Amino acid sequence: MTNEEIQQYHQKVVSEINKVKAFIIELEEATEPEVPDNAIGRISRMDAINNKSVVENSLRENKQKLARLQTILEKYGSSDFGKCTRCGTDIPFPRLMFMPQSTRCMHCSA
């Protein structure tokens, strides 16, 4: 990668970290327990339980994404920044910009 691409990727990772952190806060608020309301029916309660499960899964996935992004950010400035963790080759710049949390090249991801 060129120095300009490295800078762009670094900015993308930082931007993505900020977005994911904000989204995690929203998800955490959405998973807070709700006070049961007597007016709520059985179907509505089951729907709320299902929705909470979906939100909790999304929260878990976003926390994992945040951890990957923070690990990538820690590598900034090192020779490993933007390289595949498996084979060590450069991850193509378009892939990094599309999926900044990528840690493997296309070949190793398959």
PDB file of C-alpha atoms in Angstrom:
ATOM      1  CA  MET A   1       0.000   0.000   0.000  1.00  0.00           C
ATOM      2  CA  THR A   2       1.097   3.531  -0.632  1.00  0.00           C
ATOM      3  CA  ASN A   3       1.435   6.005   2.234  1.00  0.00           C
ATOM      4  CA  GLU A   4      -1.746   7.747   1.063  1.00  0.00           C
ATOM      5  CA  GLU A   5      -3.667   4.447   1.087  1.00  0.00           C
ATOM      6  CA  ILE A   6      -2.332   3.660   4.563  1.00  0.00           C
ATOM      7  CA  GLN A   7      -3.586   7.045   5.795  1.00  0.00           C
ATOM      8  CA  GLN A   8      -6.986   6.540   4.157  1.00  0.00           C
ATOM      9  CA  TYR A   9      -7.289   3.064   5.665  1.00  0.00           C
ATOM     10  CA  HIS A  10      -6.275   4.358   9.101  1.00  0.00           C
ATOM     11  CA  GLN A  11      -8.952   7.058   8.889  1.00  0.00           C
ATOM     12  CA  LYS A  12     -11.517   4.468   7.768  1.00  0.00           C
ATOM     13  CA  VAL A  13     -10.677   2.195  10.731  1.00  0.00           C
ATOM     14  CA  VAL A  14     -10.960   5.082  13.218  1.00  0.00           C
ATOM     15  CA  SER A  15     -14.249   6.200  11.652  1.00  0.00           C
ATOM     16  CA  GLU A  16     -15.616   2.652  11.737  1.00  0.00           C
ATOM     17  CA  ILE A  17     -14.597   2.245  15.393  1.00  0.00           C
ATOM     18  CA  ASN A  18     -16.538   5.389  16.288  1.00  0.00           C
ATOM     19  CA  LYS A  19     -19.613   4.185  14.368  1.00  0.00           C
ATOM     20  CA  VAL A  20     -19.515   0.733  15.956  1.00  0.00           C
ATOM     21  CA  LYS A  21     -19.093   2.190  19.467  1.00  0.00           C
ATOM     22  CA  ALA A  22     -22.142   4.425  18.955  1.00  0.00           C
ATOM     23  CA  PHE A  23     -24.159   1.497  17.596  1.00  0.00           C
ATOM     24  CA  ILE A  24     -23.133  -0.699  20.540  1.00  0.00           C
ATOM     25  CA  ILE A  25     -24.465   1.940  22.948  1.00  0.00           C
ATOM     26  CA  GLU A  26     -27.803   1.922  21.092  1.00  0.00           C
ATOM     27  CA  LEU A  27     -27.938  -1.872  21.153  1.00  0.00           C
ATOM     28  CA  GLU A  28     -27.118  -2.012  24.862  1.00  0.00           C
ATOM     29  CA  GLU A  29     -29.997   0.361  25.550  1.00  0.00           C
ATOM     30  CA  ALA A  30     -32.299  -1.801  23.422  1.00  0.00           C
ATOM     31  CA  THR A  31     -31.390  -4.942  25.378  1.00  0.00           C
ATOM     32  CA  GLU A  32     -32.200  -3.465  28.775  1.00  0.00           C
ATOM     33  CA  PRO A  33     -34.999  -5.403  30.466  1.00  0.00           C
ATOM     34  CA  GLU A  34     -38.449  -3.964  30.057  1.00  0.00           C
ATOM     35  CA  VAL A  35     -40.902  -3.810  32.907  1.00  0.00           C
ATOM     36  CA  PRO A  36     -43.706  -6.263  32.162  1.00  0.00           C
ATOM     37  CA  ASP A  37     -46.940  -4.476  31.513  1.00  0.00           C
ATOM     38  CA  ASN A  38     -50.209  -6.171  32.358  1.00  0.00           C
ATOM     39  CA  ALA A  39     -51.737  -4.761  29.191  1.00  0.00           C
ATOM     40  CA  ILE A  40     -49.208  -6.585  27.018  1.00  0.00           C
ATOM     41  CA  GLY A  41     -50.516  -9.821  25.575  1.00  0.00           C
ATOM     42  CA  ARG A  42     -48.808 -13.195  25.364  1.00  0.00           C
ATOM     43  CA  ILE A  43     -47.989 -12.793  21.659  1.00  0.00           C
ATOM     44  CA  SER A  44     -46.554  -9.319  22.224  1.00  0.00           C
ATOM     45  CA  ARG A  45     -44.424 -10.688  25.051  1.00  0.00           C
ATOM     46  CA  MET A  46     -43.109 -13.504  22.833  1.00  0.00           C
ATOM     47  CA  ASP A  47     -42.384 -10.979  20.091  1.00  0.00           C
ATOM     48  CA  ALA A  48     -40.466  -8.800  22.568  1.00  0.00           C
ATOM     49  CA  ILE A  49     -38.426 -11.815  23.706  1.00  0.00           C
ATOM     50  CA  ASN A  50     -37.613 -12.694  20.088  1.00  0.00           C
ATOM     51  CA  ASN A  51     -36.640  -9.103  19.262  1.00  0.00           C
ATOM     52  CA  LYS A  52     -34.392  -8.957  22.314  1.00  0.00           C
ATOM     53  CA  SER A  53     -32.643 -12.128  21.166  1.00  0.00           C
ATOM     54  CA  VAL A  54     -31.994 -10.615  17.731  1.00  0.00           C
ATOM     55  CA  VAL A  55     -30.647  -7.404  19.277  1.00  0.00           C
ATOM     56  CA  GLU A  56     -28.402  -9.359  21.680  1.00  0.00           C
ATOM     57  CA  ASN A  57     -26.951 -11.298  18.735  1.00  0.00           C
ATOM     58  CA  SER A  58     -26.279  -8.060  16.859  1.00  0.00           C
ATOM     59  CA  LEU A  59     -24.666  -6.621  19.988  1.00  0.00           C
ATOM     60  CA  ARG A  60     -22.354  -9.633  20.286  1.00  0.00           C
ATOM     61  CA  GLU A  61     -21.366  -9.398  16.592  1.00  0.00           C
ATOM     62  CA  ASN A  62     -20.661  -5.672  16.847  1.00  0.00           C
ATOM     63  CA  LYS A  63     -18.508  -6.158  19.954  1.00  0.00           C
ATOM     64  CA  GLN A  64     -16.477  -8.726  18.015  1.00  0.00           C
ATOM     65  CA  LYS A  65     -16.170  -6.315  15.084  1.00  0.00           C
ATOM     66  CA  LEU A  66     -15.007  -3.573  17.458  1.00  0.00           C
ATOM     67  CA  ALA A  67     -12.364  -5.877  18.933  1.00  0.00           C
ATOM     68  CA  ARG A  68     -11.053  -6.719  15.437  1.00  0.00           C
ATOM     69  CA  LEU A  69     -10.952  -3.037  14.468  1.00  0.00           C
ATOM     70  CA  GLN A  70      -9.098  -2.099  17.656  1.00  0.00           C
ATOM     71  CA  THR A  71      -6.560  -4.872  17.033  1.00  0.00           C
ATOM     72  CA  ILE A  72      -6.036  -3.538  13.506  1.00  0.00           C
ATOM     73  CA  LEU A  73      -5.615   0.001  14.846  1.00  0.00           C
ATOM     74  CA  GLU A  74      -2.945  -1.218  17.283  1.00  0.00           C
ATOM     75  CA  LYS A  75      -0.936  -2.447  14.272  1.00  0.00           C
ATOM     76  CA  TYR A  76      -0.941   1.028  12.689  1.00  0.00           C
ATOM     77  CA  GLY A  77       2.608   2.030  11.879  1.00  0.00           C
ATOM     78  CA  SER A  78       3.912  -1.534  11.982  1.00  0.00           C
ATOM     79  CA  SER A  79       4.811  -3.665   8.989  1.00  0.00           C
ATOM     80  CA  ASP A  80       1.764  -5.887   9.710  1.00  0.00           C
ATOM     81  CA  PHE A  81      -0.755  -3.081   9.103  1.00  0.00           C
ATOM     82  CA  GLY A  82      -2.975  -4.066   6.146  1.00  0.00           C
ATOM     83  CA  LYS A  83      -1.426  -7.518   5.794  1.00  0.00           C
ATOM     84  CA  CYS A  84      -3.107 -10.920   5.864  1.00  0.00           C
ATOM     85  CA  THR A  85      -2.738 -12.584   9.258  1.00  0.00           C
ATOM     86  CA  ARG A  86      -2.461 -15.988   7.612  1.00  0.00           C
ATOM     87  CA  CYS A  87      -0.148 -15.609   4.592  1.00  0.00           C
ATOM     88  CA  GLY A  88       1.357 -12.152   5.231  1.00  0.00           C
ATOM     89  CA  THR A  89       0.557 -10.650   1.824  1.00  0.00           C
ATOM     90  CA  ASP A  90      -0.986  -7.203   1.439  1.00  0.00           C
ATOM     91  CA  ILE A  91      -4.776  -7.238   1.624  1.00  0.00           C
ATOM     92  CA  PRO A  92      -6.076  -5.405  -1.477  1.00  0.00           C
ATOM     93  CA  PHE A  93      -6.864  -1.773  -0.677  1.00  0.00           C
ATOM     94  CA  PRO A  94     -10.458  -1.903  -2.049  1.00  0.00           C
ATOM     95  CA  ARG A  95     -11.205  -4.845   0.282  1.00  0.00           C
ATOM     96  CA  LEU A  96      -9.822  -2.929   3.263  1.00  0.00           C
ATOM     97  CA  MET A  97     -11.928   0.111   2.452  1.00  0.00           C
ATOM     98  CA  PHE A  98     -15.074  -1.988   1.977  1.00  0.00           C
ATOM     99  CA  MET A  99     -14.497  -4.198   5.029  1.00  0.00           C
ATOM    100  CA  PRO A 100     -12.034  -2.382   7.311  1.00  0.00           C
ATOM    101  CA  GLN A 101     -12.224  -5.228   9.843  1.00  0.00           C
ATOM    102  CA  SER A 102     -10.685  -7.640   7.289  1.00  0.00           C
ATOM    103  CA  THR A 103      -7.694  -9.499   8.657  1.00  0.00           C
ATOM    104  CA  ARG A 104      -7.238 -11.930   5.763  1.00  0.00           C
ATOM    105  CA  CYS A 105      -6.834 -11.634   2.014  1.00  0.00           C
ATOM    106  CA  MET A 106      -9.505 -13.043  -0.313  1.00  0.00           C
ATOM    107  CA  HIS A 107      -7.553 -16.257  -0.885  1.00  0.00           C
ATOM    108  CA  CYS A 108      -7.137 -17.031   2.829  1.00  0.00           C
ATOM    109  CA  SER A 109     -10.713 -16.012   3.666  1.00  0.00           C
ATOM    110  CA  ALA A 110     -12.173 -18.589   1.292  1.00  0.00           C
TER     111      ALA A 110
END
